[in-house]
Every structure is written in C-alpha cells, then in structure tokens.
Amino acid sequence: MEFTRRDFIKNSFFFGSSFLFSPISAYAAVKKEIEWIPAYEKLEMEGKLAQKVKQAYAMFENCQLCPRKCGVNRLKGEKGFCRSPVNPVIFSYHPHFGEEMSIVGGKGSGTIFFSNCNLRCVFCQNWPIAHEGRGKEVQDEDLADMMLKLQGIGCHNINLVTPTHVMPNILNATRIALKKGLHLPLFYNTSGYERLEILKILDGIVDIYKPDMKYMDSDKAAKYSAGASDYPEVAKKAILEMHRQVRVHKLDKEGVAIRGLMIRHLVMPNRVAGTEKFVKWVAEALPKNTYVNIMAQYRVEYKAYDYPEIARGITIQEFLEAMDWAEKYGLTNLDPQSVALRNFYHHHRAN
Ligand code: SF4
C-alpha cells in the first residue's frame, strides 16, 4: 500500500490527537521510576515528537536533507544525488556484531542497513548497497516492525546505518514503533555529511551519534567523495552539534552504550584522511575523553583501484603513527579494540 503525504498528515493528526489518550501519557508517571528512557520517548511524553516528524517529512517536497541540497520533490518521485525514493530502501536488518564493543554488548546491535547514500565515496566498502541501491523498498510501518523485531530478539539499540537521506521515514517509523513498545536507544550511524538544520530536528530524538570523520582536507573529500569539497567543514560543525546534543559516550551498568557521541576515523594510505589534523581538532574542539575509534581496516574496494594514492591497504606503521598522534594530543577515550591492536603490534615488534 502506498503511503502518501496525505496519509502521513492524517497519521500525524491521529497521533497528535491520540496523545491525550495515549498509553504513553498514561504510563509516563510509572516511567519516572525507570532510570533510563530513550530520548524520543521523552519527546513524545512532552508532546513534541509528532511535530518533529511532520517537519522532517515536509523536507521531502524540496529535498535539502543533506548538504547536496538537490531541491527535488521526492514525494512526486523525483530523485536527487542519493537516488533515494521517498520510501526507505533496506538492504538488510539483523543483530550486528561488527560494531564497537559498547554498541554490540552481548546480544548485538539491531542494525538496519539503508540502501543509497548521499556521499558515495570511491572506496566504499558497502558499494552494492550504497552506490547501486540494492535492497527492498518498504513503508514506514514495515521499518517500525523491523525495529520491534530487533528489540524482540534482544538487540541493545536500533543502529541506523546511512540514515541521512531517509531521516523523515526513520522518525515516522520510530514514532509508530514507540506506540507499539519500542524502548531502545536510537543510534545514528552516519558519514558525518550532515546539515546543522537537519541535526536540530534530530535534537531530542537520537540517543547515540556515531559520525565518521573521513577527511580533513577539502581536496581529498572532493576527489574521493563525489565532489563533496565542503565535507571537512560540514562534518566538523555536525560533530560539534552532535556533541552539544548528547555529550560524551555513556554506558549503562552492563557496559552497553546508552547515549553520547562516538567518532569513527578510518586511517587511509598515504595520510589521505589527515589523521593528525583530525586528532588535533578533536583534542582542541571537544572534551579529551570524547570516544574516538581510529580504524585500521581500510581495504581497496569499488573504484579505489583507479586511484594510486589509495590503491593499497594501510601499513602497520601508518596505523601506529595514527595512534601515536591520538596519544600525543591527549585523547583519553580511544576504542579499546584499536588500543589492543596497537599494543599487539608494539609487543610483536618488541619481540
Ligand atoms: S538526501 Fe538525497 S535528494 Fe536529498 S539533498 Fe541529499 S542527496 Fe539530494
């Protein structure tokens, strides 16, 4: 069944008017006793979530959801740079164990892989999904059901991978799922290429942000991410806003992430990612205990073979110098797996 804008507005009114009689308001007092509740649930209790969903959905008419600002009317079937239709296209959803330990916990991160992408890097490791858009188009109600299934099998969070171009669908689906009992942190797993105006809509909805910081130099960003020369400046502002909203990485009693900012930075060959500038910037612009994952797993994928500078994996030395810079600039909350890998290489070299 097609979910039209009219349906959406009708739905919004339904949710809006039903709020007074909603089970959410009825059990709000009981919830006070519970230590943690998702940000979006608090917003719903304050009666503000419906308006955010409406505001986000209106953006589809003249799509400026990301810095590409295509201006297409996705409600009428027009497609912009990301090639995304108005409905979300989903490649897969399942518990995922390949994220940071605090995200994975014991039962996995409830990951939803959205197809298409607004950045489209030449070295993309998910290129069949991000570039070719492989996946299945679904309705927001289906997306809500996926969130609930992931919760049902015990996942610790709803991990939204490449969410930027489908943010309105995510908000609508979250609200639908909330009405049916969703009670997990919303984890926004993004390339970092985000507009401030859009992040303001997400304020009070997202619990955990995990942006990439891919490059610090605009010429590299333009060359390897489809002309996105503004990426470094855009991503830096976006990360500061994310930190303003959710502050530093916070764990529950079991050591599972429930809130905060986690930054990912992939070390690239030949210092393409500008790692020293990156760690220096974090140390100066954010608290030193900001969670930073310096990743060693760059591999030559998709069109990276056509670019000699990035047509090889990184060396051990390139990874170690990245970790040394992080230490030199005083970062104190590095991803434990990166630290373990650094220690392993140091130990290996010493023996
Ligand atoms: S989300 Fe897609 S259509 Fe909208 S501005 Fe970004 S690239 Fe363009």
mmCIF file of C-alpha atoms and ligand atoms in Angstrom:
data_model
loop_
_atom_site.group_PDB
_atom_site.id
_atom_site.type_symbol
_atom_site.label_atom_id
_atom_site.label_comp_id
_atom_site.label_asym_id
_atom_site.label_seq_id
_atom_site.Cartn_x
_atom_site.Cartn_y
_atom_site.Cartn_z
ATOM 1 C CA MET A 1 0.000 0.000 0.000
ATOM 2 C CA GLU A 2 1.336 3.399 -0.984
ATOM 3 C CA PHE A 3 1.945 5.782 1.949
ATOM 4 C CA THR A 4 1.083 9.208 0.588
ATOM 5 C CA ARG A 5 1.773 12.600 2.080
ATOM 6 C CA ARG A 6 -1.977 12.909 2.770
ATOM 7 C CA ASP A 7 -1.814 9.610 4.697
ATOM 8 C CA PHE A 8 1.168 10.909 6.563
ATOM 9 C CA ILE A 9 -0.578 14.133 7.572
ATOM 10 C CA LYS A 10 -3.688 12.152 8.555
ATOM 11 C CA ASN A 11 -1.475 9.859 10.596
ATOM 12 C CA SER A 12 0.227 12.803 12.241
ATOM 13 C CA PHE A 13 -3.114 14.264 13.253
ATOM 14 C CA PHE A 14 -4.209 10.887 14.521
ATOM 15 C CA PHE A 15 -1.095 10.545 16.612
ATOM 16 C CA GLY A 16 -1.336 14.187 17.681
ATOM 17 C CA SER A 17 -4.919 13.938 18.864
ATOM 18 C CA SER A 18 -4.458 10.494 20.346
ATOM 19 C CA PHE A 19 -1.605 11.689 22.500
ATOM 20 C CA LEU A 20 -4.001 12.829 25.201
ATOM 21 C CA PHE A 21 -5.402 9.307 25.447
ATOM 22 C CA SER A 22 -2.205 7.530 24.621
ATOM 23 C CA PRO A 23 -0.784 4.760 26.787
ATOM 24 C CA ILE A 24 2.447 6.777 26.648
ATOM 25 C CA SER A 25 0.971 9.598 28.711
ATOM 26 C CA ALA A 26 -0.762 7.075 30.966
ATOM 27 C CA TYR A 27 2.448 5.359 31.931
ATOM 28 C CA ALA A 28 4.621 8.468 31.993
ATOM 29 C CA ALA A 29 4.436 8.627 35.768
ATOM 30 C CA VAL A 30 5.470 4.989 36.108
ATOM 31 C CA LYS A 31 8.400 5.622 33.778
ATOM 32 C CA LYS A 32 9.810 8.170 36.211
ATOM 33 C CA GLU A 33 10.932 5.286 38.335
ATOM 34 C CA ILE A 34 12.896 3.762 35.493
ATOM 35 C CA GLU A 35 16.438 5.003 35.276
ATOM 36 C CA TRP A 36 16.763 5.368 31.550
ATOM 37 C CA ILE A 37 14.309 6.036 28.747
ATOM 38 C CA PRO A 38 15.069 6.731 25.098
ATOM 39 C CA ALA A 39 15.288 10.381 24.082
ATOM 40 C CA TYR A 40 12.433 10.046 21.567
ATOM 41 C CA GLU A 41 10.184 8.628 24.266
ATOM 42 C CA LYS A 42 10.766 11.662 26.449
ATOM 43 C CA LEU A 43 9.971 13.891 23.493
ATOM 44 C CA GLU A 44 6.736 12.020 22.876
ATOM 45 C CA MET A 45 5.774 12.438 26.531
ATOM 46 C CA GLU A 46 6.343 16.164 26.104
ATOM 47 C CA GLY A 47 4.054 16.078 23.059
ATOM 48 C CA LYS A 48 6.813 17.245 20.685
ATOM 49 C CA LEU A 49 7.671 14.203 18.601
ATOM 50 C CA ALA A 50 4.725 14.418 16.171
ATOM 51 C CA GLN A 51 5.695 17.947 15.185
ATOM 52 C CA LYS A 52 9.271 16.848 14.509
ATOM 53 C CA VAL A 53 8.058 14.029 12.265
ATOM 54 C CA LYS A 54 5.862 16.454 10.350
ATOM 55 C CA GLN A 55 8.679 18.963 9.999
ATOM 56 C CA ALA A 56 11.021 16.253 8.709
ATOM 57 C CA TYR A 57 8.530 14.841 6.220
ATOM 58 C CA ALA A 58 7.882 18.298 4.774
ATOM 59 C CA MET A 59 11.536 18.318 3.671
ATOM 60 C CA PHE A 60 10.837 15.670 1.049
ATOM 61 C CA GLU A 61 8.959 18.229 -1.052
ATOM 62 C CA ASN A 62 12.116 20.206 -1.790
ATOM 63 C CA CYS A 63 14.775 17.811 -0.613
ATOM 64 C CA GLN A 64 17.534 19.533 1.328
ATOM 65 C CA LEU A 65 18.037 16.737 3.787
ATOM 66 C CA CYS A 66 21.781 16.792 3.267
ATOM 67 C CA PRO A 67 24.423 19.278 2.118
ATOM 68 C CA ARG A 68 23.876 18.268 -1.546
ATOM 69 C CA LYS A 69 20.629 20.288 -1.333
ATOM 70 C CA CYS A 70 19.205 18.799 -4.529
ATOM 71 C CA GLY A 71 15.835 20.517 -4.178
ATOM 72 C CA VAL A 72 13.945 17.636 -5.811
ATOM 73 C CA ASN A 73 10.399 16.718 -4.878
ATOM 74 C CA ARG A 74 10.782 13.171 -3.614
ATOM 75 C CA LEU A 75 7.078 12.985 -2.796
ATOM 76 C CA LYS A 76 6.480 13.199 -6.558
ATOM 77 C CA GLY A 77 9.038 10.543 -7.365
ATOM 78 C CA GLU A 78 11.921 12.846 -8.275
ATOM 79 C CA LYS A 79 15.357 11.616 -7.267
ATOM 80 C CA GLY A 80 18.425 13.582 -6.312
ATOM 81 C CA PHE A 81 22.091 12.759 -5.937
ATOM 82 C CA CYS A 82 21.449 9.909 -3.484
ATOM 83 C CA ARG A 83 18.934 8.305 -5.909
ATOM 84 C CA SER A 84 16.707 7.520 -2.983
ATOM 85 C CA PRO A 85 12.952 7.328 -3.447
ATOM 86 C CA VAL A 86 10.620 8.739 -0.816
ATOM 87 C CA ASN A 87 10.216 5.338 0.816
ATOM 88 C CA PRO A 88 13.192 3.773 2.550
ATOM 89 C CA VAL A 89 15.066 1.053 0.696
ATOM 90 C CA ILE A 90 16.507 -1.501 3.074
ATOM 91 C CA PHE A 91 19.229 -3.988 2.267
ATOM 92 C CA SER A 92 19.078 -5.972 5.500
ATOM 93 C CA TYR A 93 18.294 -5.798 9.197
ATOM 94 C CA HIS A 94 19.742 -8.095 11.833
ATOM 95 C CA PRO A 95 21.818 -8.215 15.026
ATOM 96 C CA HIS A 96 25.274 -6.998 14.102
ATOM 97 C CA PHE A 97 28.456 -7.864 15.954
ATOM 98 C CA GLY A 98 30.909 -5.834 13.873
ATOM 99 C CA GLU A 99 30.492 -2.534 15.718
ATOM 100 C CA GLU A 100 32.306 -1.144 18.762
ATOM 101 C CA MET A 101 32.052 -3.382 21.852
ATOM 102 C CA SER A 102 29.839 -0.989 23.788
ATOM 103 C CA ILE A 103 27.361 -0.970 20.916
ATOM 104 C CA VAL A 104 27.389 -4.724 20.351
ATOM 105 C CA GLY A 105 27.087 -5.772 24.016
ATOM 106 C CA GLY A 106 26.201 -9.424 24.496
ATOM 107 C CA LYS A 107 23.282 -9.590 22.083
ATOM 108 C CA GLY A 108 24.268 -7.471 19.146
ATOM 109 C CA SER A 109 23.404 -4.124 17.695
ATOM 110 C CA GLY A 110 19.999 -4.060 15.966
ATOM 111 C CA THR A 111 21.286 -2.863 12.644
ATOM 112 C CA ILE A 112 19.252 -1.623 9.709
ATOM 113 C CA PHE A 113 21.266 -1.080 6.523
ATOM 114 C CA PHE A 114 19.663 1.607 4.366
ATOM 115 C CA SER A 115 20.421 1.490 0.667
ATOM 116 C CA ASN A 116 21.689 4.506 -1.313
ATOM 117 C CA CYS A 117 23.965 7.227 0.034
ATOM 118 C CA ASN A 118 24.447 10.970 -0.191
ATOM 119 C CA LEU A 119 28.273 10.821 -0.154
ATOM 120 C CA ARG A 120 29.239 7.921 -2.449
ATOM 121 C CA CYS A 121 32.974 7.510 -1.795
ATOM 122 C CA VAL A 122 35.104 5.788 -4.428
ATOM 123 C CA PHE A 123 36.460 3.381 -1.789
ATOM 124 C CA CYS A 124 33.033 2.465 -0.376
ATOM 125 C CA GLN A 125 33.075 -0.923 1.333
ATOM 126 C CA ASN A 126 29.296 -1.244 1.015
ATOM 127 C CA TRP A 127 29.119 -0.187 -2.628
ATOM 128 C CA PRO A 128 26.440 -2.662 -3.759
ATOM 129 C CA ILE A 129 24.152 -1.121 -1.150
ATOM 130 C CA ALA A 130 25.299 2.490 -1.119
ATOM 131 C CA HIS A 131 26.062 3.050 -4.810
ATOM 132 C CA GLU A 132 23.831 0.549 -6.561
ATOM 133 C CA GLY A 133 20.925 0.866 -4.161
ATOM 134 C CA ARG A 134 20.363 -2.870 -3.801
ATOM 135 C CA GLY A 135 17.581 -3.602 -1.342
ATOM 136 C CA LYS A 136 13.852 -3.592 -0.945
ATOM 137 C CA GLU A 137 11.597 -0.551 -0.796
ATOM 138 C CA VAL A 138 9.360 -0.631 2.263
ATOM 139 C CA GLN A 139 6.784 1.527 4.034
ATOM 140 C CA ASP A 140 7.481 3.335 7.293
ATOM 141 C CA GLU A 141 5.219 0.841 9.080
ATOM 142 C CA ASP A 142 7.469 -2.003 7.866
ATOM 143 C CA LEU A 143 10.502 -0.140 9.136
ATOM 144 C CA ALA A 144 8.792 0.221 12.518
ATOM 145 C CA ASP A 145 8.132 -3.535 12.561
ATOM 146 C CA MET A 146 11.821 -4.213 11.852
ATOM 147 C CA MET A 147 12.796 -2.056 14.823
ATOM 148 C CA LEU A 148 10.413 -4.017 17.030
ATOM 149 C CA LYS A 149 11.704 -7.364 15.752
ATOM 150 C CA LEU A 150 15.271 -6.329 16.551
ATOM 151 C CA GLN A 151 14.165 -5.334 20.023
ATOM 152 C CA GLY A 152 12.276 -8.638 20.341
ATOM 153 C CA ILE A 153 15.415 -10.666 19.743
ATOM 154 C CA GLY A 154 17.299 -8.773 22.416
ATOM 155 C CA CYS A 155 19.419 -6.233 20.491
ATOM 156 C CA HIS A 156 20.729 -3.331 22.543
ATOM 157 C CA ASN A 157 19.958 -0.480 20.183
ATOM 158 C CA ILE A 158 18.495 0.442 16.803
ATOM 159 C CA ASN A 159 21.534 1.039 14.642
ATOM 160 C CA LEU A 160 20.607 3.154 11.609
ATOM 161 C CA VAL A 161 23.345 2.774 9.013
ATOM 162 C CA THR A 162 23.464 5.571 6.409
ATOM 163 C CA PRO A 163 20.304 7.252 7.679
ATOM 164 C CA THR A 164 20.654 10.816 6.330
ATOM 165 C CA HIS A 165 18.550 10.572 3.177
ATOM 166 C CA VAL A 166 15.739 8.659 4.935
ATOM 167 C CA MET A 167 15.671 10.600 8.189
ATOM 168 C CA PRO A 168 11.948 11.533 7.905
ATOM 169 C CA ASN A 169 10.999 7.860 7.415
ATOM 170 C CA ILE A 170 13.116 6.925 10.422
ATOM 171 C CA LEU A 171 11.385 9.495 12.611
ATOM 172 C CA ASN A 172 7.937 8.398 11.461
ATOM 173 C CA ALA A 173 8.810 4.715 11.947
ATOM 174 C CA THR A 174 10.304 5.375 15.377
ATOM 175 C CA ARG A 175 7.087 7.014 16.487
ATOM 176 C CA ILE A 176 4.983 4.162 15.130
ATOM 177 C CA ALA A 177 7.263 1.635 16.857
ATOM 178 C CA LEU A 178 7.230 3.641 20.079
ATOM 179 C CA LYS A 179 3.452 3.341 20.156
ATOM 180 C CA LYS A 180 3.959 -0.428 19.986
ATOM 181 C CA GLY A 181 6.567 -0.559 22.738
ATOM 182 C CA LEU A 182 9.967 0.352 21.267
ATOM 183 C CA HIS A 183 12.318 1.121 24.116
ATOM 184 C CA LEU A 184 15.870 1.070 22.740
ATOM 185 C CA PRO A 185 18.431 3.805 22.115
ATOM 186 C CA LEU A 186 18.345 5.212 18.596
ATOM 187 C CA PHE A 187 21.843 5.065 17.190
ATOM 188 C CA TYR A 188 22.548 7.369 14.230
ATOM 189 C CA ASN A 189 25.412 5.826 12.266
ATOM 190 C CA THR A 190 26.339 8.444 9.690
ATOM 191 C CA SER A 191 29.071 9.529 7.293
ATOM 192 C CA GLY A 192 29.130 12.868 9.106
ATOM 193 C CA TYR A 193 27.925 14.703 5.985
ATOM 194 C CA GLU A 194 25.002 16.274 7.806
ATOM 195 C CA ARG A 195 23.391 19.701 7.754
ATOM 196 C CA LEU A 196 23.084 21.561 11.052
ATOM 197 C CA GLU A 197 19.440 22.408 10.320
ATOM 198 C CA ILE A 198 18.644 18.712 9.969
ATOM 199 C CA LEU A 199 20.521 17.763 13.120
ATOM 200 C CA LYS A 200 18.429 20.318 15.017
ATOM 201 C CA ILE A 201 15.352 18.297 14.043
ATOM 202 C CA LEU A 202 17.029 15.214 15.496
ATOM 203 C CA ASP A 203 17.761 17.004 18.768
ATOM 204 C CA GLY A 204 15.930 15.085 21.499
ATOM 205 C CA ILE A 205 15.329 12.039 19.286
ATOM 206 C CA VAL A 206 18.719 10.418 18.782
ATOM 207 C CA ASP A 207 20.490 8.901 21.785
ATOM 208 C CA ILE A 208 23.822 7.940 20.231
ATOM 209 C CA TYR A 209 25.549 9.579 17.289
ATOM 210 C CA LYS A 210 28.368 7.816 15.524
ATOM 211 C CA PRO A 211 29.658 10.059 12.736
ATOM 212 C CA ASP A 212 32.655 9.327 10.563
ATOM 213 C CA MET A 213 35.280 11.975 10.140
ATOM 214 C CA LYS A 214 36.655 10.843 6.809
ATOM 215 C CA TYR A 215 38.963 13.634 5.695
ATOM 216 C CA MET A 216 40.306 16.912 6.975
ATOM 217 C CA ASP A 217 41.217 18.330 3.553
ATOM 218 C CA SER A 218 38.628 19.523 1.101
ATOM 219 C CA ASP A 219 40.597 18.465 -1.983
ATOM 220 C CA LYS A 220 40.676 14.854 -0.752
ATOM 221 C CA ALA A 221 36.974 14.979 0.049
ATOM 222 C CA ALA A 222 36.184 16.342 -3.389
ATOM 223 C CA LYS A 223 38.361 13.756 -5.108
ATOM 224 C CA TYR A 224 37.190 10.666 -3.258
ATOM 225 C CA SER A 225 33.623 11.587 -2.269
ATOM 226 C CA ALA A 226 31.968 12.827 -5.451
ATOM 227 C CA GLY A 227 32.897 16.495 -5.276
ATOM 228 C CA ALA A 228 31.973 16.994 -1.599
ATOM 229 C CA SER A 229 34.709 19.576 -1.034
ATOM 230 C CA ASP A 230 32.754 21.029 1.896
ATOM 231 C CA TYR A 231 32.857 17.696 3.762
ATOM 232 C CA PRO A 232 35.542 18.634 6.340
ATOM 233 C CA GLU A 233 33.873 21.877 7.396
ATOM 234 C CA VAL A 234 30.372 20.409 7.289
ATOM 235 C CA ALA A 235 31.346 17.312 9.280
ATOM 236 C CA LYS A 236 33.242 19.306 11.913
ATOM 237 C CA LYS A 237 30.208 21.533 12.548
ATOM 238 C CA ALA A 238 27.932 18.498 12.551
ATOM 239 C CA ILE A 239 30.069 16.685 15.122
ATOM 240 C CA LEU A 240 30.107 19.714 17.424
ATOM 241 C CA GLU A 241 26.315 19.881 17.223
ATOM 242 C CA MET A 242 26.010 16.146 17.912
ATOM 243 C CA HIS A 243 28.194 16.568 20.974
ATOM 244 C CA ARG A 244 26.095 19.517 22.138
ATOM 245 C CA GLN A 245 23.024 17.299 21.969
ATOM 246 C CA VAL A 246 24.219 14.044 23.512
ATOM 247 C CA ARG A 247 27.600 14.859 25.127
ATOM 248 C CA VAL A 248 30.227 12.168 25.673
ATOM 249 C CA HIS A 249 29.800 8.412 25.358
ATOM 250 C CA LYS A 250 27.826 6.997 28.279
ATOM 251 C CA LEU A 251 27.367 3.368 29.320
ATOM 252 C CA ASP A 252 24.774 1.568 31.389
ATOM 253 C CA LYS A 253 25.635 -0.766 34.281
ATOM 254 C CA GLU A 254 26.301 -3.595 31.846
ATOM 255 C CA GLY A 255 28.792 -1.547 29.854
ATOM 256 C CA VAL A 256 26.438 -1.023 26.913
ATOM 257 C CA ALA A 257 26.202 2.404 25.280
ATOM 258 C CA ILE A 258 23.030 4.352 26.016
ATOM 259 C CA ARG A 259 23.950 7.886 24.974
ATOM 260 C CA GLY A 260 26.654 10.081 23.599
ATOM 261 C CA LEU A 261 28.982 10.748 20.724
ATOM 262 C CA MET A 262 31.355 8.220 19.174
ATOM 263 C CA ILE A 263 33.573 9.384 16.306
ATOM 264 C CA ARG A 264 34.999 6.996 13.747
ATOM 265 C CA HIS A 265 38.056 7.765 11.680
ATOM 266 C CA LEU A 266 39.384 5.367 9.074
ATOM 267 C CA VAL A 267 43.137 5.613 8.586
ATOM 268 C CA MET A 268 43.859 5.757 4.857
ATOM 269 C CA PRO A 269 47.047 5.100 2.931
ATOM 270 C CA ASN A 270 49.449 7.978 2.309
ATOM 271 C CA ARG A 271 47.822 10.083 5.059
ATOM 272 C CA VAL A 272 44.849 10.817 2.827
ATOM 273 C CA ALA A 273 42.455 11.028 5.797
ATOM 274 C CA GLY A 274 44.502 13.748 7.524
ATOM 275 C CA THR A 275 44.655 11.787 10.769
ATOM 276 C CA GLU A 276 46.990 14.099 12.648
ATOM 277 C CA LYS A 277 44.793 17.116 11.886
ATOM 278 C CA PHE A 278 41.782 15.068 12.923
ATOM 279 C CA VAL A 279 43.023 14.086 16.382
ATOM 280 C CA LYS A 280 44.354 17.600 16.969
ATOM 281 C CA TRP A 281 40.967 19.036 16.079
ATOM 282 C CA VAL A 282 39.131 16.640 18.419
ATOM 283 C CA ALA A 283 41.528 17.448 21.252
ATOM 284 C CA GLU A 284 41.001 21.189 20.788
ATOM 285 C CA ALA A 285 37.297 21.323 19.951
ATOM 286 C CA LEU A 286 35.842 18.578 22.153
ATOM 287 C CA PRO A 287 36.498 17.064 25.577
ATOM 288 C CA LYS A 288 39.621 14.930 25.644
ATOM 289 C CA ASN A 289 37.503 11.951 26.741
ATOM 290 C CA THR A 290 35.455 12.005 23.541
ATOM 291 C CA TYR A 291 35.162 8.431 22.269
ATOM 292 C CA VAL A 292 37.304 8.073 19.151
ATOM 293 C CA ASN A 293 37.713 4.920 17.107
ATOM 294 C CA ILE A 294 40.797 5.064 14.909
ATOM 295 C CA MET A 295 40.218 2.233 12.495
ATOM 296 C CA ALA A 296 42.815 0.142 10.709
ATOM 297 C CA GLN A 297 40.538 -1.781 8.367
ATOM 298 C CA TYR A 298 40.851 0.242 5.178
ATOM 299 C CA ARG A 299 40.778 -2.052 2.175
ATOM 300 C CA VAL A 300 40.823 -1.377 -1.526
ATOM 301 C CA GLU A 301 37.212 -1.590 -2.678
ATOM 302 C CA TYR A 302 34.985 -0.453 -5.510
ATOM 303 C CA LYS A 303 36.796 2.210 -7.605
ATOM 304 C CA ALA A 304 39.739 2.726 -5.251
ATOM 305 C CA TYR A 305 41.885 0.682 -7.645
ATOM 306 C CA ASP A 306 41.696 3.618 -10.080
ATOM 307 C CA TYR A 307 43.375 5.986 -7.609
ATOM 308 C CA PRO A 308 47.035 5.079 -6.999
ATOM 309 C CA GLU A 309 47.189 7.024 -3.724
ATOM 310 C CA ILE A 310 44.549 4.791 -2.122
ATOM 311 C CA ALA A 311 45.037 1.609 -4.146
ATOM 312 C CA ARG A 312 46.654 -0.308 -1.297
ATOM 313 C CA GLY A 313 45.898 -1.223 2.314
ATOM 314 C CA ILE A 314 47.497 0.744 5.118
ATOM 315 C CA THR A 315 50.767 -0.311 6.669
ATOM 316 C CA ILE A 316 51.274 -1.158 10.326
ATOM 317 C CA GLN A 317 53.392 1.978 10.557
ATOM 318 C CA GLU A 318 50.537 4.137 9.237
ATOM 319 C CA PHE A 319 48.183 2.736 11.874
ATOM 320 C CA LEU A 320 50.716 3.119 14.678
ATOM 321 C CA GLU A 321 51.529 6.721 13.796
ATOM 322 C CA ALA A 322 47.792 7.489 13.881
ATOM 323 C CA MET A 323 47.501 6.015 17.384
ATOM 324 C CA ASP A 324 50.642 7.865 18.476
ATOM 325 C CA TRP A 325 49.153 11.181 17.308
ATOM 326 C CA ALA A 326 45.982 10.456 19.295
ATOM 327 C CA GLU A 327 48.111 9.896 22.372
ATOM 328 C CA LYS A 328 50.296 12.925 21.689
ATOM 329 C CA TYR A 329 47.257 15.224 21.530
ATOM 330 C CA GLY A 330 45.896 13.742 24.747
ATOM 331 C CA LEU A 331 42.820 11.783 23.673
ATOM 332 C CA THR A 332 41.874 9.541 26.570
ATOM 333 C CA ASN A 333 38.903 7.526 25.294
ATOM 334 C CA LEU A 334 40.159 5.560 22.328
ATOM 335 C CA ASP A 335 38.268 2.492 21.162
ATOM 336 C CA PRO A 336 39.566 -0.492 23.185
ATOM 337 C CA GLN A 337 39.936 -2.691 20.115
ATOM 338 C CA SER A 338 42.185 -0.103 18.416
ATOM 339 C CA VAL A 339 44.219 0.181 21.582
ATOM 340 C CA ALA A 340 44.522 -3.616 21.766
ATOM 341 C CA LEU A 341 45.649 -3.735 18.141
ATOM 342 C CA ARG A 342 48.262 -1.041 18.770
ATOM 343 C CA ASN A 343 49.515 -2.925 21.830
ATOM 344 C CA PHE A 344 49.663 -6.135 19.843
ATOM 345 C CA TYR A 345 51.832 -4.539 17.132
ATOM 346 C CA HIS A 346 54.099 -2.890 19.723
ATOM 347 C CA HIS A 347 54.510 -6.203 21.528
ATOM 348 C CA HIS A 348 55.102 -8.029 18.251
ATOM 349 C CA ARG A 349 57.794 -5.536 17.245
ATOM 350 C CA ALA A 350 59.495 -5.610 20.630
ATOM 351 C CA ASN A 351 59.870 -9.375 20.452
HETATM 352 S S1 SF4 B 1 19.036 13.456 0.661
HETATM 353 FE FE1 SF4 B 1 19.388 12.874 -1.476
HETATM 354 S S2 SF4 B 1 17.921 14.073 -2.682
HETATM 355 FE FE2 SF4 B 1 18.024 14.989 -0.636
HETATM 356 S S3 SF4 B 1 19.524 16.608 -0.775
HETATM 357 FE FE3 SF4 B 1 20.632 14.791 -0.093
HETATM 358 S S4 SF4 B 1 21.383 13.767 -1.938
HETATM 359 FE FE4 SF4 B 1 19.803 15.251 -2.546
#
